Amino acid sequence: MEFDLIERIRQRAASRREDVLLGIGDDAALLQPPPGHVLAVALDTLLEGVHFPVATAPADIGYKALAVNLSDLAAMGATPAWALMSLSLPHSEQRFVDRLLDGFMELAAPYRLALVGGDTVRGPLAVSVTVHGLVPDGQALRRSGARPGDAVFVTGTLGDAAAGLACLDHARVDADRLLGAAPESRRKLVARLNRPEPRIAAGQMLRGIATACIDVSDGLVADLGHLCAASGVGAHVDADALPLSSSLLTLFAGQARDLGLAGGDDYELCFTAPAERAGALVADLARMGCGATRIGRIVEGDAVIVKDAAGKAMKLPSSGWDHFR
Ligand code: ADP
Ligand code: MG
């Protein structure tokens, strides 16, 4: 690919991490993991029209491509260290890549994450990021440790990103209402879609406390289902306990609970811990600026059952996953 484009990426990716022995420019990066740690490695691809809407700002694409990957590290309790980025571009446009890197670097900087390599090809617009994180030996969080009696928690609020996507869907029957009403709420929901906040600090804090953890990318019921399957347990969720934002309730009152249960792309953490630790855990996370809510409990069996206020099992909305336009 064009030398200029890669040279530009190299200049902007210059990092001061001492564990980067060699960054962009050779055939491979040379990285020095610290002793006493394991590497947590994850890769996620964002494809235009599938994982972000056509017409998403390039800076938002760069931000989100890194954010969804950091969310996977958060769910493992890992500390971000290095990333590789594969760019597939329909045109090799310097300005587009610069804006994309603006968003990527804005999120990378506070974590001192170094972009150490990648690949650049011509093709449909897509961004793949591979992240490498560090976890002290034996302390990584997994999906598989939940036990009957554990409490189930979720960070932040749910359903906002799916609602943000709905706000961008001009074909909706209520598009005019969504455009006209509560612009601040609308802006917040769209920001949750385009700029998810990976819960890195919460994941690190949960090491040695959470019995299992997963990030919510496909929707709460689906992802809690994955956690339960990995742990060989079931779960009861109290629908009325779901944390829903005021923006979501303002614009989507009637659908808020279903969006919270099934909406994807929120990138909050869903985790389990012994019930007797619930109070202190929620207080500690709140002190860190990361709200967390107890939403249910782990039971024997293999089903995720959502109960209404009367304790009756609810019929669940279909999965939140949807094609972006
Ligand atoms: P090679 O043919 O050895 O794969 P490339 O021309 O693809 O070399 O890449 C040259 C250097 O630029 C390598 O160090 C590679 O990691 C880096 N690089 C290429 N594309 C990107 C990208 N999108 N982001 C970060 N680094 C990149
Ligand atoms: Mg290459």
XYZ file of C-alpha atoms in Angstrom, residues 18-248:
231
model
C 9.489 1.092 27.003
C 8.034 -2.345 26.329
C 7.769 -1.495 22.600
C 11.245 -2.468 21.427
C 10.285 -1.895 17.793
C 7.023 -0.429 16.482
C 5.673 0.299 12.994
C 8.151 0.060 10.101
C 9.739 -3.373 10.191
C 8.237 -6.735 9.239
C 6.953 -7.263 12.776
C 6.813 -5.355 16.033
C 8.985 -6.452 18.955
C 7.242 -6.312 22.315
C 8.487 -7.144 25.800
C 5.791 -8.502 28.117
C 6.591 -7.956 31.811
C 7.350 -11.032 33.928
C 4.506 -12.458 35.999
C 1.807 -11.551 33.469
C -0.152 -13.335 30.771
C -1.174 -11.707 27.514
C -4.899 -11.277 26.826
C -5.371 -10.992 23.055
C -8.574 -10.148 21.162
C -9.600 -9.119 17.650
C -12.795 -7.488 16.383
C -13.658 -6.187 12.929
C -16.037 -3.349 12.085
C -17.465 -3.537 8.561
C -19.258 -0.535 7.083
C -23.009 -1.055 6.803
C -22.876 -4.040 9.153
C -21.192 -2.873 12.370
C -21.545 0.874 11.893
C -23.982 2.819 9.712
C -22.823 4.185 6.369
C -22.056 7.915 6.915
C -20.579 7.372 10.386
C -17.886 10.027 10.948
C -14.373 8.607 10.394
C -13.263 9.673 13.882
C -16.177 7.720 15.361
C -15.216 4.645 13.295
C -11.638 4.813 14.621
C -12.842 5.306 18.188
C -15.355 2.482 18.066
C -12.968 0.024 16.366
C -10.663 0.365 19.367
C -13.449 0.652 21.968
C -15.089 -2.677 21.118
C -11.704 -4.379 21.412
C -10.822 -2.685 24.701
C -14.205 -3.837 25.981
C -13.086 -7.432 25.421
C -9.935 -6.723 27.455
C -12.083 -5.112 30.175
C -14.159 -8.285 30.404
C -10.957 -10.258 31.083
C -9.702 -7.791 33.704
C -6.739 -6.926 31.462
C -4.734 -3.709 31.193
C -4.428 -2.521 27.549
C -0.878 -2.377 26.167
C -0.546 -2.766 22.384
C -2.717 -2.819 19.278
C -2.473 -3.741 15.596
C -4.868 -2.288 13.025
C -5.864 -3.669 9.637
C -7.466 -1.047 7.405
C -9.427 -1.911 4.281
C -10.087 1.310 2.355
C -12.050 1.888 -0.870
C -9.821 4.917 -1.623
C -6.486 5.721 -0.054
C -7.466 9.085 1.303
C -5.028 10.716 3.701
C -7.676 12.932 5.269
C -9.997 10.037 6.019
C -7.198 8.061 7.662
C -6.174 11.129 9.671
C -9.695 11.562 11.049
C -9.934 7.831 11.769
C -6.669 8.000 13.705
C -7.966 11.058 15.597
C -10.708 8.901 17.078
C -8.462 5.876 17.607
C -5.751 7.906 19.361
C -8.236 9.830 21.482
C -9.207 6.558 23.139
C -5.702 5.004 23.044
C -3.980 7.939 24.785
C -5.461 7.694 28.290
C -4.545 3.984 28.373
C -1.053 4.619 26.963
C -1.927 1.964 24.386
C 0.623 1.797 21.555
C -0.334 1.166 17.917
C 2.570 -1.081 16.910
C 1.637 -2.360 13.463
C -1.037 -3.444 11.057
C -1.883 -3.813 7.437
C -3.447 -1.552 4.821
C -5.322 -2.907 1.816
C -7.779 -1.660 -0.790
C -11.327 -3.001 -0.401
C -14.704 -2.245 1.187
C -14.393 0.026 4.236
C -13.502 -2.133 7.245
C -11.314 -1.737 10.312
C -9.936 -4.695 12.254
C -8.108 -4.117 15.497
C -6.147 -6.657 17.521
C -5.493 -5.645 21.114
C -3.002 -7.083 23.573
C -3.574 -6.609 27.268
C -1.682 -7.698 30.376
C -3.090 -9.552 33.389
C -1.109 -10.701 36.441
C -0.690 -14.506 36.370
C -3.842 -16.364 37.382
C -6.010 -13.250 37.764
C -7.835 -13.044 34.425
C -11.621 -12.934 34.593
C -13.479 -15.613 32.636
C -17.028 -16.447 31.631
C -16.933 -19.797 33.359
C -16.857 -19.232 37.138
C -20.464 -18.307 38.023
C -22.052 -20.453 40.769
C -25.676 -20.822 41.951
C -26.362 -18.164 44.568
C -24.029 -15.580 43.005
C -25.549 -12.170 42.326
C -25.620 -10.848 38.724
C -24.579 -7.263 38.022
C -24.260 -4.930 35.075
C -22.277 -1.680 34.802
C -23.726 1.586 33.448
C -27.031 1.523 31.594
C -28.438 -0.801 28.926
C -30.291 -0.253 25.653
C -28.849 3.169 24.856
C -26.801 2.140 21.804
C -29.727 0.295 20.215
C -31.868 3.370 20.852
C -29.145 5.556 19.324
C -29.280 3.402 16.200
C -33.056 3.787 16.085
C -32.583 7.571 16.267
C -30.490 7.425 13.079
C -33.069 5.364 11.223
C -34.922 7.931 9.166
C -37.230 5.275 7.761
C -38.901 4.806 11.159
C -42.525 5.812 11.423
C -41.691 7.969 14.423
C -38.560 9.505 12.866
C -39.968 13.040 13.083
C -40.752 12.664 16.758
C -37.233 11.378 17.449
C -35.641 14.219 15.487
C -37.749 16.965 17.003
C -38.000 15.962 20.633
C -35.340 16.113 23.325
C -32.263 16.778 21.141
C -29.950 16.349 24.131
C -31.299 12.864 24.871
C -31.003 11.967 21.205
C -27.402 13.190 21.123
C -26.509 11.119 24.205
C -28.020 7.931 22.764
C -26.220 8.343 19.417
C -22.973 8.948 21.337
C -23.475 5.640 23.169
C -23.686 3.952 19.746
C -20.665 5.694 18.201
C -18.390 6.084 21.212
C -18.889 3.252 23.682
C -16.820 3.552 26.859
C -14.834 0.378 27.549
C -15.057 -0.492 31.263
C -11.342 -1.083 31.731
C -11.034 0.231 35.302
C -14.074 -1.754 36.425
C -12.661 -4.950 34.878
C -9.341 -4.478 36.669
C -11.089 -3.826 39.957
C -13.148 -7.027 39.573
C -10.034 -9.262 39.488
C -10.238 -11.662 42.394
C -13.832 -10.567 43.140
C -16.037 -11.421 40.147
C -16.637 -15.134 39.637
C -17.442 -14.590 35.918
C -17.553 -11.659 33.511
C -18.565 -10.868 29.905
C -19.021 -7.648 27.958
C -22.474 -6.894 26.577
C -22.119 -6.620 22.812
C -25.045 -8.713 21.539
C -27.611 -7.741 24.211
C -27.937 -8.571 27.912
C -30.028 -11.731 27.598
C -27.796 -13.149 24.834
C -24.517 -12.344 26.590
C -25.669 -13.423 30.048
C -26.727 -16.616 28.240
C -23.140 -17.058 27.018
C -21.808 -16.533 30.544
C -24.314 -19.057 31.927
C -23.482 -21.628 29.234
C -19.756 -21.310 29.982
C -20.434 -21.679 33.724
C -23.009 -24.476 33.444
C -25.673 -22.486 35.312
C -28.891 -20.523 34.708
C -29.926 -17.013 35.777
C -32.985 -15.113 36.956
C -33.086 -11.458 35.951
C -35.440 -8.943 37.556
C -36.718 -6.832 34.628
C -37.581 -3.935 36.908
C -34.003 -3.761 38.172
C -32.483 -3.060 34.725
C -30.498 0.204 34.728
C -32.090 2.429 32.056
C -30.842 5.941 31.280
C -33.080 8.992 31.508
C -32.363 9.636 27.809
C -33.676 6.195 26.915
